[in-house]
Amino acid sequence: GHIDSWDVGQGAMDDGGGMVAGWEAVHLLRRLGLRPRRTIRAIGWTNEENGGRGGTAYRDSLGDHVADHMLAMESDGGVFRPHGFDFTGSDSALTVIRQVAALLAPLQADSIEKGGGEADIGPLMERGVPGMGLRTDADRYFWYHHTEGDTLDKLDPEELARCVAVLAVMAYVVADLPEPLPR
């Protein structure tokens, strides 16, 4: 996610909540002592709204190591109740992601739809990294998006916790797969 509230409000929903959810997902895995086969990074970008230079700078800093990235995930639709993810990648990777998502059925967040990935991870996806965006019950998202109402008090701690859990499960299981996600 990103933090770049450049107009009004605090940017809590767009996209501070998404950035915090990603950070907390990694923090949760660490607290639980879970160490997957591969590294999981939580990155907070800037400048998503005004050119996306944060995501581009990250991709460019990697050089040829972009190919080492197995999956990029983003949460930029608010931290409302999660439904699942939108995914862009090969059909064989989609099959694997849907199998992983089945673990999220108890949270009713196991839906995987084709076509996903937000602006921050777009530069990685341009280089062939599969990408996915957290899909939430975002009916209220545009109540706050780029308004003075986009403040911390709009985040529901229970919905945020669900987003953290869903991101943590997806990130951990994919990072711990015996084989890399197919391209």
mmCIF file of C-alpha atoms in Angstrom:
data_model
loop_
_atom_site.group_PDB
_atom_site.id
_atom_site.type_symbol
_atom_site.label_atom_id
_atom_site.label_comp_id
_atom_site.label_asym_id
_atom_site.label_seq_id
_atom_site.Cartn_x
_atom_site.Cartn_y
_atom_site.Cartn_z
ATOM 1 C CA GLY A 1 0.000 0.000 0.000
ATOM 2 C CA HIS A 2 0.883 3.626 0.035
ATOM 3 C CA ILE A 3 0.634 6.764 2.065
ATOM 4 C CA ASP A 4 0.264 9.952 0.086
ATOM 5 C CA SER A 5 -2.771 11.883 1.238
ATOM 6 C CA TRP A 6 -2.081 14.878 -0.952
ATOM 7 C CA ASP A 7 -5.398 16.670 -1.005
ATOM 8 C CA VAL A 8 -7.574 16.545 2.131
ATOM 9 C CA GLY A 9 -8.177 14.226 5.064
ATOM 10 C CA GLN A 10 -5.521 12.021 6.598
ATOM 11 C CA GLY A 11 -5.388 9.255 4.008
ATOM 12 C CA ALA A 12 -6.474 6.635 6.531
ATOM 13 C CA MET A 13 -8.650 4.718 4.061
ATOM 14 C CA ASP A 14 -6.674 5.665 0.937
ATOM 15 C CA ASP A 15 -4.386 4.085 1.590
ATOM 16 C CA GLY A 16 -2.932 4.219 5.069
ATOM 17 C CA GLY A 17 -5.180 1.353 6.174
ATOM 18 C CA GLY A 18 -3.913 -0.864 3.352
ATOM 19 C CA MET A 19 -0.324 -0.047 4.204
ATOM 20 C CA VAL A 20 -0.921 -0.818 7.891
ATOM 21 C CA ALA A 21 -2.709 -4.080 6.998
ATOM 22 C CA GLY A 22 0.316 -5.243 4.986
ATOM 23 C CA TRP A 23 2.715 -4.304 7.767
ATOM 24 C CA GLU A 24 0.563 -5.964 10.420
ATOM 25 C CA ALA A 25 0.252 -9.143 8.317
ATOM 26 C CA VAL A 26 4.037 -9.500 8.334
ATOM 27 C CA HIS A 27 4.147 -8.564 12.018
ATOM 28 C CA LEU A 28 1.535 -11.245 12.791
ATOM 29 C CA LEU A 29 3.562 -13.932 10.996
ATOM 30 C CA ARG A 30 6.634 -12.908 12.961
ATOM 31 C CA ARG A 31 4.755 -12.976 16.294
ATOM 32 C CA LEU A 32 3.501 -16.464 15.454
ATOM 33 C CA GLY A 33 7.040 -17.588 14.679
ATOM 34 C CA LEU A 34 6.146 -18.517 11.100
ATOM 35 C CA ARG A 35 9.102 -18.438 8.707
ATOM 36 C CA PRO A 36 8.240 -19.366 5.126
ATOM 37 C CA ARG A 37 10.710 -20.700 2.553
ATOM 38 C CA ARG A 38 10.810 -17.292 0.861
ATOM 39 C CA THR A 39 11.052 -13.710 2.086
ATOM 40 C CA ILE A 40 7.902 -11.659 2.558
ATOM 41 C CA ARG A 41 8.295 -7.889 2.306
ATOM 42 C CA ALA A 42 5.837 -5.240 3.419
ATOM 43 C CA ILE A 43 6.456 -2.041 1.495
ATOM 44 C CA GLY A 44 4.872 1.341 2.025
ATOM 45 C CA TRP A 45 5.116 3.357 -1.163
ATOM 46 C CA THR A 46 4.598 7.052 -1.739
ATOM 47 C CA ASN A 47 3.466 9.041 -4.763
ATOM 48 C CA GLU A 48 0.799 6.616 -5.994
ATOM 49 C CA GLU A 49 -1.614 9.457 -6.755
ATOM 50 C CA ASN A 50 0.872 11.712 -8.497
ATOM 51 C CA GLY A 51 2.792 9.487 -10.852
ATOM 52 C CA GLY A 52 3.460 6.198 -9.093
ATOM 53 C CA ARG A 53 7.148 6.907 -8.705
ATOM 54 C CA GLY A 54 7.378 4.877 -5.470
ATOM 55 C CA GLY A 55 6.438 1.598 -7.162
ATOM 56 C CA THR A 56 8.566 2.424 -10.188
ATOM 57 C CA ALA A 57 11.588 3.296 -8.040
ATOM 58 C CA TYR A 58 11.246 0.015 -6.131
ATOM 59 C CA ARG A 59 11.082 -2.004 -9.352
ATOM 60 C CA ASP A 60 14.042 -0.145 -10.842
ATOM 61 C CA SER A 61 16.105 -0.640 -7.670
ATOM 62 C CA LEU A 62 15.788 -4.399 -8.124
ATOM 63 C CA GLY A 63 17.425 -4.578 -11.541
ATOM 64 C CA ASP A 64 17.431 -8.191 -12.724
ATOM 65 C CA HIS A 65 16.205 -9.319 -9.284
ATOM 66 C CA VAL A 66 12.642 -8.403 -10.272
ATOM 67 C CA ALA A 67 12.470 -11.972 -11.574
ATOM 68 C CA ASP A 68 13.073 -13.218 -8.006
ATOM 69 C CA HIS A 69 9.717 -11.824 -6.908
ATOM 70 C CA MET A 70 7.147 -14.589 -6.909
ATOM 71 C CA LEU A 71 4.048 -12.475 -6.214
ATOM 72 C CA ALA A 72 3.127 -8.870 -5.496
ATOM 73 C CA MET A 73 0.035 -8.101 -3.402
ATOM 74 C CA GLU A 74 -1.598 -4.780 -2.676
ATOM 75 C CA SER A 75 -4.439 -3.474 -0.560
ATOM 76 C CA ASP A 76 -5.773 -0.233 -2.058
ATOM 77 C CA GLY A 77 -9.542 -0.610 -1.779
ATOM 78 C CA GLY A 78 -10.019 0.288 1.845
ATOM 79 C CA VAL A 79 -9.766 -2.046 4.806
ATOM 80 C CA PHE A 80 -13.387 -3.082 4.875
ATOM 81 C CA ARG A 81 -14.535 -6.704 5.236
ATOM 82 C CA PRO A 82 -12.390 -8.747 2.810
ATOM 83 C CA HIS A 83 -13.994 -10.956 0.153
ATOM 84 C CA GLY A 84 -10.845 -12.312 -1.509
ATOM 85 C CA PHE A 85 -8.472 -11.126 -4.198
ATOM 86 C CA ASP A 86 -8.311 -10.095 -7.820
ATOM 87 C CA PHE A 87 -5.397 -11.873 -9.517
ATOM 88 C CA THR A 88 -3.323 -11.349 -12.652
ATOM 89 C CA GLY A 89 -0.988 -14.137 -13.686
ATOM 90 C CA SER A 90 -0.862 -17.342 -15.660
ATOM 91 C CA ASP A 91 -3.748 -19.800 -15.607
ATOM 92 C CA SER A 92 -1.593 -22.321 -13.749
ATOM 93 C CA ALA A 93 -0.729 -19.684 -11.115
ATOM 94 C CA LEU A 94 -4.425 -18.815 -10.839
ATOM 95 C CA THR A 95 -5.170 -22.474 -10.091
ATOM 96 C CA VAL A 96 -2.610 -22.463 -7.261
ATOM 97 C CA ILE A 97 -3.905 -19.153 -5.866
ATOM 98 C CA ARG A 98 -7.465 -20.493 -5.835
ATOM 99 C CA GLN A 99 -6.287 -23.563 -3.899
ATOM 100 C CA VAL A 100 -4.561 -21.323 -1.353
ATOM 101 C CA ALA A 101 -7.627 -19.098 -1.124
ATOM 102 C CA ALA A 102 -9.734 -22.090 -0.084
ATOM 103 C CA LEU A 103 -8.055 -21.730 3.322
ATOM 104 C CA LEU A 104 -9.836 -18.381 3.661
ATOM 105 C CA ALA A 105 -13.336 -19.852 3.353
ATOM 106 C CA PRO A 106 -14.023 -19.619 7.120
ATOM 107 C CA LEU A 107 -13.559 -15.847 6.793
ATOM 108 C CA GLN A 108 -15.681 -15.769 3.616
ATOM 109 C CA ALA A 109 -12.667 -14.276 1.850
ATOM 110 C CA ASP A 110 -11.888 -17.105 -0.578
ATOM 111 C CA SER A 111 -13.108 -15.519 -3.810
ATOM 112 C CA ILE A 112 -10.446 -15.124 -6.508
ATOM 113 C CA GLU A 113 -11.318 -13.190 -9.647
ATOM 114 C CA LYS A 114 -9.187 -12.711 -12.747
ATOM 115 C CA GLY A 115 -7.636 -9.315 -13.296
ATOM 116 C CA GLY A 116 -6.034 -7.671 -10.322
ATOM 117 C CA GLY A 117 -3.208 -5.601 -9.052
ATOM 118 C CA GLU A 118 -3.190 -1.967 -8.143
ATOM 119 C CA ALA A 119 -1.015 0.959 -9.203
ATOM 120 C CA ASP A 120 1.801 0.429 -6.691
ATOM 121 C CA ILE A 121 2.571 -3.087 -7.908
ATOM 122 C CA GLY A 122 1.887 -2.278 -11.560
ATOM 123 C CA PRO A 123 5.584 -1.710 -12.342
ATOM 124 C CA LEU A 124 6.438 -5.197 -11.022
ATOM 125 C CA MET A 125 3.571 -6.721 -12.976
ATOM 126 C CA GLU A 126 4.855 -5.024 -16.151
ATOM 127 C CA ARG A 127 7.963 -7.176 -15.723
ATOM 128 C CA GLY A 128 5.951 -10.404 -15.407
ATOM 129 C CA VAL A 129 5.487 -10.660 -11.637
ATOM 130 C CA PRO A 130 2.008 -12.044 -10.864
ATOM 131 C CA GLY A 131 -0.058 -9.529 -8.924
ATOM 132 C CA MET A 132 -3.130 -9.434 -6.796
ATOM 133 C CA GLY A 133 -5.225 -6.862 -5.019
ATOM 134 C CA LEU A 134 -7.242 -7.418 -1.868
ATOM 135 C CA ARG A 135 -10.957 -7.144 -2.684
ATOM 136 C CA THR A 136 -13.086 -5.750 0.115
ATOM 137 C CA ASP A 137 -16.673 -4.773 0.749
ATOM 138 C CA ALA A 138 -15.824 -1.299 -0.504
ATOM 139 C CA ASP A 139 -19.323 0.144 -0.839
ATOM 140 C CA ARG A 140 -18.300 2.898 1.602
ATOM 141 C CA TYR A 141 -14.860 3.508 0.095
ATOM 142 C CA PHE A 142 -15.889 6.492 -1.989
ATOM 143 C CA TRP A 143 -17.730 8.024 0.933
ATOM 144 C CA TYR A 144 -14.249 8.897 2.225
ATOM 145 C CA HIS A 145 -11.913 8.709 -0.780
ATOM 146 C CA HIS A 146 -10.137 12.057 -1.175
ATOM 147 C CA THR A 147 -12.411 13.826 1.280
ATOM 148 C CA GLU A 148 -11.851 15.467 4.631
ATOM 149 C CA GLY A 149 -13.659 12.433 6.058
ATOM 150 C CA ASP A 150 -10.764 10.082 5.208
ATOM 151 C CA THR A 151 -9.644 9.921 8.827
ATOM 152 C CA LEU A 152 -8.536 7.200 11.222
ATOM 153 C CA ASP A 153 -11.901 6.986 12.987
ATOM 154 C CA LYS A 154 -13.414 5.483 9.797
ATOM 155 C CA LEU A 155 -11.373 2.296 10.110
ATOM 156 C CA ASP A 156 -13.212 -0.511 11.869
ATOM 157 C CA PRO A 157 -10.663 -2.475 13.952
ATOM 158 C CA GLU A 158 -12.474 -5.788 13.323
ATOM 159 C CA GLU A 159 -12.557 -5.289 9.549
ATOM 160 C CA LEU A 160 -8.908 -4.219 9.592
ATOM 161 C CA ALA A 161 -8.028 -7.362 11.581
ATOM 162 C CA ARG A 162 -9.796 -9.520 8.983
ATOM 163 C CA CYS A 163 -7.800 -7.848 6.204
ATOM 164 C CA VAL A 164 -4.593 -8.499 8.151
ATOM 165 C CA ALA A 165 -5.516 -12.170 8.596
ATOM 166 C CA VAL A 166 -6.374 -12.652 4.920
ATOM 167 C CA LEU A 167 -3.177 -10.965 3.746
ATOM 168 C CA ALA A 168 -1.099 -12.956 6.246
ATOM 169 C CA VAL A 169 -2.533 -16.325 5.193
ATOM 170 C CA MET A 170 -2.141 -15.635 1.471
ATOM 171 C CA ALA A 171 1.376 -14.227 1.831
ATOM 172 C CA TYR A 172 2.605 -17.004 4.094
ATOM 173 C CA VAL A 173 1.212 -19.950 2.139
ATOM 174 C CA VAL A 174 2.382 -18.631 -1.233
ATOM 175 C CA ALA A 175 5.835 -17.802 0.194
ATOM 176 C CA ASP A 176 6.054 -21.305 1.649
ATOM 177 C CA LEU A 177 5.043 -23.232 -1.483
ATOM 178 C CA PRO A 178 7.525 -25.986 -2.347
ATOM 179 C CA GLU A 179 7.832 -24.627 -5.904
ATOM 180 C CA PRO A 180 7.627 -20.997 -7.082
ATOM 181 C CA LEU A 181 4.298 -19.761 -8.361
ATOM 182 C CA PRO A 182 4.160 -20.604 -12.096
ATOM 183 C CA ARG A 183 4.656 -17.665 -14.464
#
